[in-house]
mmCIF file of C-alpha atoms and ligand atoms in Angstrom:
data_model
loop_
_atom_site.group_PDB
_atom_site.id
_atom_site.type_symbol
_atom_site.label_atom_id
_atom_site.label_comp_id
_atom_site.label_asym_id
_atom_site.label_seq_id
_atom_site.Cartn_x
_atom_site.Cartn_y
_atom_site.Cartn_z
ATOM 1 C CA MET A 5 94.767 104.141 117.667
ATOM 2 C CA SER A 6 93.141 107.238 115.735
ATOM 3 C CA GLY A 7 95.058 109.827 116.036
ATOM 4 C CA THR A 8 98.522 108.001 117.404
ATOM 5 C CA GLU A 9 101.302 108.446 114.699
ATOM 6 C CA ILE A 10 102.434 104.929 113.733
ATOM 7 C CA VAL A 11 105.699 104.589 112.999
ATOM 8 C CA THR A 12 107.037 101.590 110.964
ATOM 9 C CA ASP A 13 109.871 100.392 107.794
ATOM 10 C CA VAL A 14 106.970 100.034 105.389
ATOM 11 C CA VAL A 15 102.988 100.897 104.896
ATOM 12 C CA VAL A 16 101.655 98.733 101.930
ATOM 13 C CA ILE A 17 98.450 100.527 100.859
ATOM 14 C CA GLY A 18 96.354 97.770 99.412
ATOM 15 C CA ALA A 19 95.757 94.103 101.151
ATOM 16 C CA GLY A 20 95.023 92.415 97.727
ATOM 17 C CA PRO A 21 97.007 89.299 97.105
ATOM 18 C CA VAL A 22 99.780 91.070 95.744
ATOM 19 C CA GLY A 23 100.100 93.422 98.732
ATOM 20 C CA LEU A 24 99.962 90.607 101.035
ATOM 21 C CA PHE A 25 102.975 89.025 99.067
ATOM 22 C CA ALA A 26 104.614 91.970 99.492
ATOM 23 C CA VAL A 27 104.381 91.103 102.941
ATOM 24 C CA PHE A 28 106.134 88.305 102.312
ATOM 25 C CA GLU A 29 108.993 89.514 100.377
ATOM 26 C CA LEU A 30 109.681 92.300 102.729
ATOM 27 C CA GLY A 31 109.335 90.275 105.554
ATOM 28 C CA LEU A 32 112.363 88.198 104.582
ATOM 29 C CA LEU A 33 114.680 91.426 104.535
ATOM 30 C CA ASP A 34 113.217 92.236 108.195
ATOM 31 C CA LEU A 35 111.209 95.102 106.910
ATOM 32 C CA LYS A 36 108.187 95.174 109.081
ATOM 33 C CA CYS A 37 104.802 96.119 107.172
ATOM 34 C CA HIS A 38 101.500 97.800 107.864
ATOM 35 C CA VAL A 39 98.570 96.855 105.265
ATOM 36 C CA ILE A 40 95.762 99.240 104.753
ATOM 37 C CA ASP A 41 92.675 98.442 103.094
ATOM 38 C CA ILE A 42 89.290 99.820 102.048
ATOM 39 C CA LEU A 43 87.475 96.698 102.126
ATOM 40 C CA ASP A 44 86.672 94.657 105.510
ATOM 41 C CA ARG A 45 89.059 91.859 105.072
ATOM 42 C CA PRO A 46 92.369 90.942 102.943
ATOM 43 C CA GLY A 47 91.903 89.283 99.142
ATOM 44 C CA GLY A 48 90.962 92.426 97.073
ATOM 45 C CA GLN A 49 89.390 91.419 94.306
ATOM 46 C CA CYS A 50 89.950 87.855 94.676
ATOM 47 C CA THR A 51 87.571 87.902 97.987
ATOM 48 C CA GLU A 52 85.817 90.586 96.856
ATOM 49 C CA LEU A 53 85.070 89.804 93.449
ATOM 50 C CA TYR A 54 85.160 86.175 93.025
ATOM 51 C CA PRO A 55 86.137 84.207 96.249
ATOM 52 C CA GLU A 56 84.433 80.787 94.993
ATOM 53 C CA LYS A 57 85.645 80.900 91.858
ATOM 54 C CA PRO A 58 88.670 78.738 90.564
ATOM 55 C CA ILE A 59 91.855 80.397 89.293
ATOM 56 C CA TYR A 60 93.916 77.995 87.256
ATOM 57 C CA ASP A 61 97.014 80.179 86.716
ATOM 58 C CA ILE A 62 98.790 80.128 90.074
ATOM 59 C CA PRO A 63 102.030 78.317 89.886
ATOM 60 C CA GLY A 64 102.234 75.482 91.703
ATOM 61 C CA PHE A 65 98.224 75.339 92.106
ATOM 62 C CA PRO A 66 96.477 73.796 89.321
ATOM 63 C CA VAL A 67 93.508 75.202 90.851
ATOM 64 C CA ILE A 68 92.592 77.328 93.600
ATOM 65 C CA SER A 69 89.480 79.445 94.816
ATOM 66 C CA GLY A 70 90.234 83.366 95.471
ATOM 67 C CA GLN A 71 89.420 82.746 99.208
ATOM 68 C CA GLY A 72 91.601 79.844 99.247
ATOM 69 C CA LEU A 73 94.292 81.705 97.673
ATOM 70 C CA THR A 74 94.133 84.751 100.005
ATOM 71 C CA ASP A 75 93.964 82.175 103.108
ATOM 72 C CA ASN A 76 96.907 80.575 101.941
ATOM 73 C CA LEU A 77 98.776 83.965 101.614
ATOM 74 C CA MET A 78 97.741 85.048 105.386
ATOM 75 C CA LYS A 79 99.198 81.978 106.252
ATOM 76 C CA GLN A 80 102.187 82.379 104.521
ATOM 77 C CA ILE A 81 102.762 85.865 105.882
ATOM 78 C CA ALA A 82 101.835 84.965 109.516
ATOM 79 C CA PRO A 83 105.327 84.679 110.727
ATOM 80 C CA PHE A 84 106.469 88.138 109.534
ATOM 81 C CA GLY A 85 103.602 90.109 112.010
ATOM 82 C CA ALA A 86 102.190 92.809 109.379
ATOM 83 C CA GLU A 87 99.124 94.787 111.281
ATOM 84 C CA PHE A 88 96.390 95.211 109.158
ATOM 85 C CA HIS A 89 94.201 98.682 109.260
ATOM 86 C CA LEU A 90 90.814 97.359 107.763
ATOM 87 C CA SER A 91 88.221 99.392 106.446
ATOM 88 C CA ARG A 92 89.892 102.426 105.770
ATOM 89 C CA MET A 93 90.872 104.673 102.932
ATOM 90 C CA VAL A 94 94.279 105.701 102.823
ATOM 91 C CA THR A 95 93.906 109.560 101.749
ATOM 92 C CA GLY A 96 97.057 111.357 102.118
ATOM 93 C CA LEU A 97 100.425 110.245 101.217
ATOM 94 C CA GLU A 98 103.506 113.271 101.488
ATOM 95 C CA LYS A 99 107.030 113.092 101.676
ATOM 96 C CA LEU A 100 109.100 114.643 104.529
ATOM 97 C CA GLY A 101 112.404 115.864 103.390
ATOM 98 C CA HIS A 102 114.574 112.846 104.222
ATOM 99 C CA ASP A 103 112.512 111.000 106.830
ATOM 100 C CA GLY A 104 110.359 108.736 104.829
ATOM 101 C CA PHE A 105 106.843 109.185 104.294
ATOM 102 C CA ARG A 106 103.451 110.634 106.261
ATOM 103 C CA LEU A 107 100.639 108.702 105.308
ATOM 104 C CA THR A 108 97.045 109.710 106.756
ATOM 105 C CA THR A 109 93.574 107.474 106.557
ATOM 106 C CA ASP A 110 90.165 108.808 106.066
ATOM 107 C CA ALA A 111 89.877 107.060 109.687
ATOM 108 C CA GLY A 112 92.063 109.882 111.065
ATOM 109 C CA ASP A 113 94.924 107.106 111.507
ATOM 110 C CA VAL A 114 98.734 109.052 110.677
ATOM 111 C CA PHE A 115 101.607 106.508 109.776
ATOM 112 C CA ARG A 116 105.484 107.421 109.497
ATOM 113 C CA ALA A 117 107.035 105.042 106.541
ATOM 114 C CA LYS A 118 110.465 104.517 105.398
ATOM 115 C CA VAL A 119 108.932 103.015 102.180
ATOM 116 C CA VAL A 120 105.569 103.422 100.420
ATOM 117 C CA VAL A 121 104.117 99.830 98.379
ATOM 118 C CA VAL A 122 101.262 100.871 96.517
ATOM 119 C CA ALA A 123 99.394 98.077 96.068
ATOM 120 C CA ALA A 124 95.812 99.270 94.943
ATOM 121 C CA GLY A 125 95.147 97.391 92.499
ATOM 122 C CA GLY A 126 92.092 99.111 90.083
ATOM 123 C CA GLY A 127 91.933 101.744 92.796
ATOM 124 C CA SER A 128 88.347 102.037 95.187
ATOM 125 C CA PHE A 129 85.880 99.437 93.211
ATOM 126 C CA GLN A 130 82.262 100.591 93.826
ATOM 127 C CA PRO A 131 79.476 98.269 91.922
ATOM 128 C CA LYS A 132 77.073 99.918 89.750
ATOM 129 C CA ARG A 133 73.866 100.356 91.103
ATOM 130 C CA PRO A 134 70.644 100.142 89.081
ATOM 131 C CA PRO A 135 68.838 102.980 88.828
ATOM 132 C CA VAL A 136 65.627 101.730 91.415
ATOM 133 C CA ASP A 137 64.085 103.966 93.794
ATOM 134 C CA GLY A 138 64.772 102.863 97.474
ATOM 135 C CA ILE A 139 67.220 100.190 96.517
ATOM 136 C CA GLU A 140 69.396 101.616 98.745
ATOM 137 C CA ALA A 141 67.027 100.223 102.007
ATOM 138 C CA TYR A 142 67.603 96.501 100.991
ATOM 139 C CA GLU A 143 71.302 96.478 99.946
ATOM 140 C CA GLY A 144 73.306 94.238 102.024
ATOM 141 C CA LYS A 145 69.909 92.619 103.420
ATOM 142 C CA SER A 146 68.227 91.170 100.559
ATOM 143 C CA VAL A 147 70.376 92.669 97.424
ATOM 144 C CA PHE A 148 73.958 91.809 97.047
ATOM 145 C CA TYR A 149 76.560 92.948 94.234
ATOM 146 C CA SER A 150 78.552 89.956 94.879
ATOM 147 C CA VAL A 151 78.329 86.379 96.102
ATOM 148 C CA ARG A 152 79.826 86.336 99.360
ATOM 149 C CA ARG A 153 78.931 83.111 100.471
ATOM 150 C CA MET A 154 76.906 80.662 97.929
ATOM 151 C CA ASP A 155 75.158 79.216 101.220
ATOM 152 C CA ASP A 156 73.166 82.790 101.532
ATOM 153 C CA PHE A 157 71.387 81.831 98.555
ATOM 154 C CA ARG A 158 70.443 78.395 98.998
ATOM 155 C CA ASP A 159 66.435 77.582 99.308
ATOM 156 C CA GLN A 160 65.786 81.387 97.961
ATOM 157 C CA ASP A 161 64.095 82.754 95.278
ATOM 158 C CA VAL A 162 66.614 84.554 93.733
ATOM 159 C CA VAL A 163 66.586 86.941 91.030
ATOM 160 C CA ILE A 164 69.828 87.610 88.818
ATOM 161 C CA VAL A 165 70.405 90.911 86.533
ATOM 162 C CA GLY A 166 72.360 91.442 83.688
ATOM 163 C CA GLY A 167 74.356 89.826 80.787
ATOM 164 C CA GLY A 168 77.564 89.689 81.770
ATOM 165 C CA ASP A 169 79.992 86.978 82.823
ATOM 166 C CA SER A 170 78.867 87.392 86.315
ATOM 167 C CA ALA A 171 75.241 87.292 85.887
ATOM 168 C CA LEU A 172 75.840 83.953 83.924
ATOM 169 C CA ASP A 173 77.989 82.848 86.160
ATOM 170 C CA TRP A 174 76.184 83.101 89.103
ATOM 171 C CA THR A 175 73.070 81.836 87.141
ATOM 172 C CA LEU A 176 74.904 78.456 86.498
ATOM 173 C CA ASN A 177 76.390 78.365 89.929
ATOM 174 C CA LEU A 178 73.050 79.435 92.231
ATOM 175 C CA GLN A 179 70.330 77.214 89.971
ATOM 176 C CA PRO A 180 71.273 74.307 92.007
ATOM 177 C CA ILE A 181 71.262 75.357 95.133
ATOM 178 C CA ALA A 182 68.719 78.026 95.082
ATOM 179 C CA ARG A 183 64.610 77.352 95.224
ATOM 180 C CA THR A 184 63.953 79.494 92.295
ATOM 181 C CA LEU A 185 65.956 81.318 90.019
ATOM 182 C CA THR A 186 64.917 83.995 87.312
ATOM 183 C CA LEU A 187 67.799 85.910 84.735
ATOM 184 C CA VAL A 188 66.793 89.339 83.784
ATOM 185 C CA HIS A 189 68.448 91.233 81.154
ATOM 186 C CA ARG A 190 67.402 93.622 79.131
ATOM 187 C CA ARG A 191 67.809 92.259 75.904
ATOM 188 C CA ASP A 192 67.996 88.796 73.987
ATOM 189 C CA ALA A 193 71.822 89.221 73.516
ATOM 190 C CA PHE A 194 73.966 88.496 76.208
ATOM 191 C CA ARG A 195 77.324 89.482 76.824
ATOM 192 C CA ALA A 196 78.726 86.595 78.562
ATOM 193 C CA ALA A 197 80.839 83.116 77.324
ATOM 194 C CA PRO A 198 79.284 81.810 74.986
ATOM 195 C CA ASP A 199 79.496 78.387 76.559
ATOM 196 C CA SER A 200 77.613 79.866 79.406
ATOM 197 C CA VAL A 201 75.030 81.517 77.805
ATOM 198 C CA ASN A 202 74.355 78.296 75.710
ATOM 199 C CA LYS A 203 74.052 76.582 79.240
ATOM 200 C CA MET A 204 71.697 79.118 80.549
ATOM 201 C CA LYS A 205 69.777 78.628 77.281
ATOM 202 C CA ALA A 206 69.376 74.837 78.267
ATOM 203 C CA LEU A 207 68.463 75.733 82.027
ATOM 204 C CA VAL A 208 65.446 77.697 80.921
ATOM 205 C CA ALA A 209 64.622 74.655 78.092
ATOM 206 C CA GLU A 210 64.394 72.204 80.960
ATOM 207 C CA GLY A 211 62.546 74.861 82.732
ATOM 208 C CA LYS A 212 65.142 74.850 86.086
ATOM 209 C CA ILE A 213 65.267 78.688 85.374
ATOM 210 C CA SER A 214 63.552 81.463 84.236
ATOM 211 C CA LEU A 215 64.321 84.350 81.942
ATOM 212 C CA VAL A 216 62.923 87.419 81.665
ATOM 213 C CA ILE A 217 64.072 90.189 79.162
ATOM 214 C CA GLY A 218 62.944 93.349 80.605
ATOM 215 C CA GLN A 219 64.226 96.079 83.100
ATOM 216 C CA VAL A 220 63.995 96.635 87.034
ATOM 217 C CA ALA A 221 61.298 98.741 87.405
ATOM 218 C CA GLY A 222 60.706 98.723 91.291
ATOM 219 C CA LEU A 223 61.260 96.783 94.348
ATOM 220 C CA GLU A 224 58.784 95.050 96.772
ATOM 221 C CA GLY A 225 59.517 94.501 100.602
ATOM 222 C CA GLU A 226 60.248 95.417 103.886
ATOM 223 C CA ASP A 227 62.646 96.194 106.145
ATOM 224 C CA GLY A 228 65.373 95.315 103.759
ATOM 225 C CA GLN A 229 63.691 92.376 103.394
ATOM 226 C CA LEU A 230 62.476 91.699 99.509
ATOM 227 C CA SER A 231 59.518 90.012 98.257
ATOM 228 C CA ALA A 232 59.165 90.895 95.089
ATOM 229 C CA VAL A 233 60.689 92.572 91.857
ATOM 230 C CA ASN A 234 58.916 94.233 89.397
ATOM 231 C CA PHE A 235 60.329 94.212 85.649
ATOM 232 C CA SER A 236 58.708 96.410 82.848
ATOM 233 C CA THR A 237 59.066 94.503 79.701
ATOM 234 C CA GLU A 238 57.655 94.920 76.390
ATOM 235 C CA ALA A 239 54.792 92.482 77.115
ATOM 236 C CA GLY A 240 53.675 95.076 80.025
ATOM 237 C CA GLU A 241 54.978 94.887 83.934
ATOM 238 C CA VAL A 242 56.143 91.413 85.120
ATOM 239 C CA ARG A 243 56.012 90.585 88.965
ATOM 240 C CA VAL A 244 58.675 87.827 90.006
ATOM 241 C CA PRO A 245 58.474 86.983 93.591
ATOM 242 C CA ALA A 246 62.571 87.219 95.042
ATOM 243 C CA THR A 247 63.822 87.408 98.528
ATOM 244 C CA ARG A 248 67.556 87.837 96.707
ATOM 245 C CA LEU A 249 68.475 90.369 94.111
ATOM 246 C CA LEU A 250 71.679 90.449 92.641
ATOM 247 C CA PRO A 251 72.498 93.380 90.057
ATOM 248 C CA PHE A 252 75.371 92.772 87.879
ATOM 249 C CA PHE A 253 75.926 96.047 86.027
ATOM 250 C CA GLY A 254 79.262 95.956 86.308
ATOM 251 C CA LEU A 255 82.035 98.157 88.403
ATOM 252 C CA THR A 256 83.440 101.524 88.566
ATOM 253 C CA MET A 257 87.126 101.381 89.224
ATOM 254 C CA LYS A 258 87.886 104.566 90.794
ATOM 255 C CA LEU A 259 91.537 105.618 91.276
ATOM 256 C CA GLY A 260 90.647 107.525 94.444
ATOM 257 C CA PRO A 261 92.908 109.606 96.130
ATOM 258 C CA VAL A 262 96.106 107.805 94.652
ATOM 259 C CA ALA A 263 95.931 110.273 91.741
ATOM 260 C CA ASP A 264 96.209 113.280 94.268
ATOM 261 C CA TRP A 265 99.988 112.247 95.196
ATOM 262 C CA GLY A 266 101.989 113.487 92.621
ATOM 263 C CA LEU A 267 103.025 110.710 91.218
ATOM 264 C CA GLU A 268 103.385 110.089 87.268
ATOM 265 C CA LEU A 269 100.298 108.415 85.754
ATOM 266 C CA ASN A 270 99.225 107.080 82.661
ATOM 267 C CA ASP A 271 96.019 106.438 81.793
ATOM 268 C CA ASN A 272 95.031 106.127 85.279
ATOM 269 C CA LEU A 273 97.774 103.593 86.127
ATOM 270 C CA ILE A 274 101.386 104.564 88.438
ATOM 271 C CA VAL A 275 104.281 104.725 86.093
ATOM 272 C CA VAL A 276 107.080 102.116 87.189
ATOM 273 C CA ASP A 277 110.448 101.314 86.176
ATOM 274 C CA THR A 278 110.770 97.035 85.652
ATOM 275 C CA GLU A 279 114.245 96.631 87.900
ATOM 276 C CA LYS A 280 112.738 97.878 91.030
ATOM 277 C CA PHE A 281 109.039 98.428 90.393
ATOM 278 C CA GLN A 282 109.590 102.241 91.595
ATOM 279 C CA SER A 283 107.430 105.362 91.015
ATOM 280 C CA SER A 284 108.300 108.544 89.861
ATOM 281 C CA VAL A 285 108.947 109.561 93.615
ATOM 282 C CA PRO A 286 111.859 107.925 95.479
ATOM 283 C CA GLY A 287 110.720 105.403 98.143
ATOM 284 C CA VAL A 288 107.322 104.760 96.745
ATOM 285 C CA PHE A 289 106.760 101.586 94.813
ATOM 286 C CA ALA A 290 103.734 100.096 93.067
ATOM 287 C CA ILE A 291 103.505 96.508 92.252
ATOM 288 C CA GLY A 292 99.993 94.676 90.987
ATOM 289 C CA ASP A 293 97.387 95.967 88.741
ATOM 290 C CA ILE A 294 97.745 99.435 89.844
ATOM 291 C CA ASN A 295 101.348 100.007 87.916
ATOM 292 C CA SER A 296 102.027 100.566 84.042
ATOM 293 C CA TYR A 297 104.903 99.752 82.228
ATOM 294 C CA PRO A 298 105.402 98.098 78.772
ATOM 295 C CA GLY A 299 104.427 94.513 78.580
ATOM 296 C CA LYS A 300 102.475 95.007 81.538
ATOM 297 C CA LEU A 301 100.329 91.450 82.296
ATOM 298 C CA LYS A 302 97.472 92.488 84.996
ATOM 299 C CA LEU A 303 98.005 88.637 86.608
ATOM 300 C CA ILE A 304 98.716 87.876 90.014
ATOM 301 C CA LEU A 305 101.790 85.992 89.090
ATOM 302 C CA SER A 306 102.996 89.343 87.445
ATOM 303 C CA GLY A 307 102.341 91.146 90.639
ATOM 304 C CA PHE A 308 104.460 88.406 93.040
ATOM 305 C CA HIS A 309 107.579 88.907 90.268
ATOM 306 C CA GLU A 310 107.101 92.393 91.352
ATOM 307 C CA ALA A 311 107.121 92.245 94.473
ATOM 308 C CA ALA A 312 110.000 90.402 94.985
ATOM 309 C CA LEU A 313 111.861 92.705 93.146
ATOM 310 C CA MET A 314 110.294 95.761 94.643
ATOM 311 C CA ALA A 315 111.819 94.443 98.060
ATOM 312 C CA GLN A 316 114.798 93.985 97.251
ATOM 313 C CA ALA A 317 115.270 97.758 96.420
ATOM 314 C CA ALA A 318 112.812 98.883 99.488
ATOM 315 C CA LYS A 319 115.723 97.476 101.433
ATOM 316 C CA LYS A 320 117.891 99.714 100.146
ATOM 317 C CA ILE A 321 116.443 102.626 101.252
ATOM 318 C CA ALA A 322 115.201 101.464 104.489
ATOM 319 C CA SER A 323 118.106 99.862 105.810
ATOM 320 C CA PRO A 324 120.839 102.270 103.873
ATOM 321 C CA GLY A 325 124.424 100.399 103.948
ATOM 322 C CA GLU A 326 123.371 97.067 105.162
ATOM 323 C CA LYS A 327 124.099 94.606 102.764
ATOM 324 C CA VAL A 328 121.862 92.578 101.401
ATOM 325 C CA ILE A 329 122.801 88.861 100.508
ATOM 326 C CA PHE A 330 120.721 86.804 98.147
ATOM 327 C CA GLN A 331 119.464 83.193 100.117
ATOM 328 C CA TYR A 332 116.831 80.972 99.195
ATOM 329 C CA THR A 333 114.509 79.282 101.853
ATOM 330 C CA THR A 334 115.172 76.316 100.866
ATOM 331 C CA SER A 335 119.079 76.622 102.321
ATOM 332 C CA SER A 336 119.020 79.425 104.207
ATOM 333 C CA THR A 337 118.665 78.389 107.979
ATOM 334 C CA LYS A 338 118.418 82.500 108.611
ATOM 335 C CA LEU A 339 115.518 82.961 106.341
ATOM 336 C CA GLN A 340 114.141 79.487 108.090
ATOM 337 C CA LYS A 341 114.348 81.356 111.496
ATOM 338 C CA LYS A 342 112.385 84.000 110.262
ATOM 339 C CA LEU A 343 109.618 81.688 109.004
ATOM 340 C CA GLY A 344 109.287 79.971 112.073
ATOM 341 C CA VAL A 345 110.399 76.626 110.620
ATOM 342 C CA ALA A 346 114.272 76.318 111.419
HETATM 343 P P1 LIG B 5 93.255 94.144 93.567
HETATM 344 O O1 LIG B 5 93.138 92.712 94.208
HETATM 345 O O2 LIG B 5 92.812 94.927 93.323
HETATM 346 O O3 LIG B 5 93.638 94.816 95.366
HETATM 347 C C1 LIG B 5 94.031 96.124 95.659
HETATM 348 C C2 LIG B 5 93.263 96.620 96.621
HETATM 349 O O4 LIG B 5 93.686 97.952 97.359
HETATM 350 C C3 LIG B 5 91.803 96.427 97.189
HETATM 351 O O5 LIG B 5 91.634 95.685 98.009
HETATM 352 C C4 LIG B 5 91.330 98.109 97.453
HETATM 353 O O6 LIG B 5 90.436 97.976 98.519
HETATM 354 C C5 LIG B 5 92.759 98.479 97.724
HETATM 355 N N1 LIG B 5 92.865 99.767 98.012
HETATM 356 C C6 LIG B 5 92.803 100.696 96.797
HETATM 357 N N2 LIG B 5 92.910 101.637 96.561
HETATM 358 C C7 LIG B 5 93.335 102.292 98.287
HETATM 359 C C8 LIG B 5 93.589 102.921 99.142
HETATM 360 N N3 LIG B 5 93.321 104.466 98.874
HETATM 361 N N4 LIG B 5 93.554 102.546 100.773
HETATM 362 C C9 LIG B 5 93.150 101.685 100.929
HETATM 363 N N5 LIG B 5 93.289 100.354 100.431
HETATM 364 C C10 LIG B 5 93.227 100.891 98.858
HETATM 365 N N6 LIG B 5 94.352 87.110 87.519
HETATM 366 C C11 LIG B 5 95.088 86.097 87.597
HETATM 367 O O7 LIG B 5 95.762 85.701 87.488
HETATM 368 N N7 LIG B 5 94.293 85.046 86.866
HETATM 369 C C12 LIG B 5 92.998 84.549 87.220
HETATM 370 O O8 LIG B 5 92.495 83.288 86.633
HETATM 371 C C13 LIG B 5 91.791 85.832 87.331
HETATM 372 N N8 LIG B 5 90.783 85.609 87.623
HETATM 373 C C14 LIG B 5 89.780 87.018 87.814
HETATM 374 C C15 LIG B 5 88.932 86.933 87.410
HETATM 375 C C16 LIG B 5 87.933 88.054 87.826
HETATM 376 C C17 LIG B 5 86.565 87.965 87.787
HETATM 377 C C18 LIG B 5 88.480 89.420 88.284
HETATM 378 C C19 LIG B 5 87.680 90.650 88.490
HETATM 379 C C20 LIG B 5 90.118 89.389 88.029
HETATM 380 C C21 LIG B 5 90.774 88.175 87.645
HETATM 381 N N9 LIG B 5 92.340 88.526 88.001
HETATM 382 C C22 LIG B 5 92.892 86.898 87.681
HETATM 383 C C23 LIG B 5 93.109 89.493 88.158
HETATM 384 C C24 LIG B 5 93.376 89.421 89.487
HETATM 385 O O9 LIG B 5 92.229 89.495 90.247
HETATM 386 C C25 LIG B 5 94.130 90.615 90.069
HETATM 387 O O10 LIG B 5 95.453 90.706 88.788
HETATM 388 C C26 LIG B 5 94.701 90.850 91.051
HETATM 389 O O11 LIG B 5 93.877 90.898 91.997
HETATM 390 C C27 LIG B 5 95.533 92.122 91.376
HETATM 391 O O12 LIG B 5 95.786 92.323 92.910
HETATM 392 P P2 LIG B 5 96.010 93.388 93.347
HETATM 393 O O13 LIG B 5 96.362 93.109 95.060
HETATM 394 O O14 LIG B 5 97.338 94.311 92.315
HETATM 395 O O15 LIG B 5 95.156 94.523 93.295
#
């Protein structure tokens, strides 16, 4: 596909929950989408940062996991046949006179679209790497910065480093399945929710997990497979046998190339109006966590609402002169045909 120009109605930048739902709203209006994401799977923060955590504030779902929500969204948008281009970053966005936009990726793809929807969330997020020599060699094999599948930690000697919510949540969630679990933090004070800290301390008191106050000093292992982690503590060096290391030192959210596209920004977020969620460049819309307007809440449900209004405005640009009649999915046979249910 590299080198061939792909011509489409809409390019959606970002396959997070909001980008995915945009495909649905645009699809109901007959707009064909290509979706591009840096990550190798759809779902954005939901699948990258908390796939197995429960979300409680998605309307109509009393509880659903990050992965479950993504799977449902993928099912919901399937009738519209959006094409996904994963593991590539949109680097260039250029306006082509009256002919829409030209987008380029770091994989060499070129797209031409009438409308661009930026659903880039917090931008490209990267875990902060602990300052430990040679850690790169273990990454993705025995050192992980997120838990994609809990089963990968079953019967393992797990060391978790950090004092925030991720470190404490995963300590509590992995303790029942890990062979051993050691939590390491540089001081005996934790930023995580007090309830999680109390639960962790109870597990330490029961002898079910170990707590070390110290800093990672070095790794032992071979061919990417960890065998122990060494820590410096006030009492001296401590060696903890380990087959899995989970450092939670936070994430750096980098806006990345979005900053270079000439869109008006406010504190690294794209300024939009609240009627159309259009940026300062007509034809470029911004929805979800990436946008900024008075009263903005970085919630998935806000992004879904923004996607619905954006789609109405995008339709007017992509199909000028075409009358758009507002319809309900419950009662419109036309919409039901598009969804493949009538
Ligand atoms: P994201 O999910 O951030 O997705 C954006 C995507 O864009 C990413 O996949 C990224 O790789 C991609 N991208 C960025 N730049 C580019 C580029 N240049 N080229 C290609 N791709 C690009 N919200 C709730 O409503 N309820 C909750 O309970 C809740 N719990 C949360 C718990 C945690 C631990 C976290 C971290 C967040 C939580 N949130 C919750 C917030 C919620 O996850 C976000 O509001 C939501 O993910 C925003 O969706 P999005 O599609 O706008 O962006």
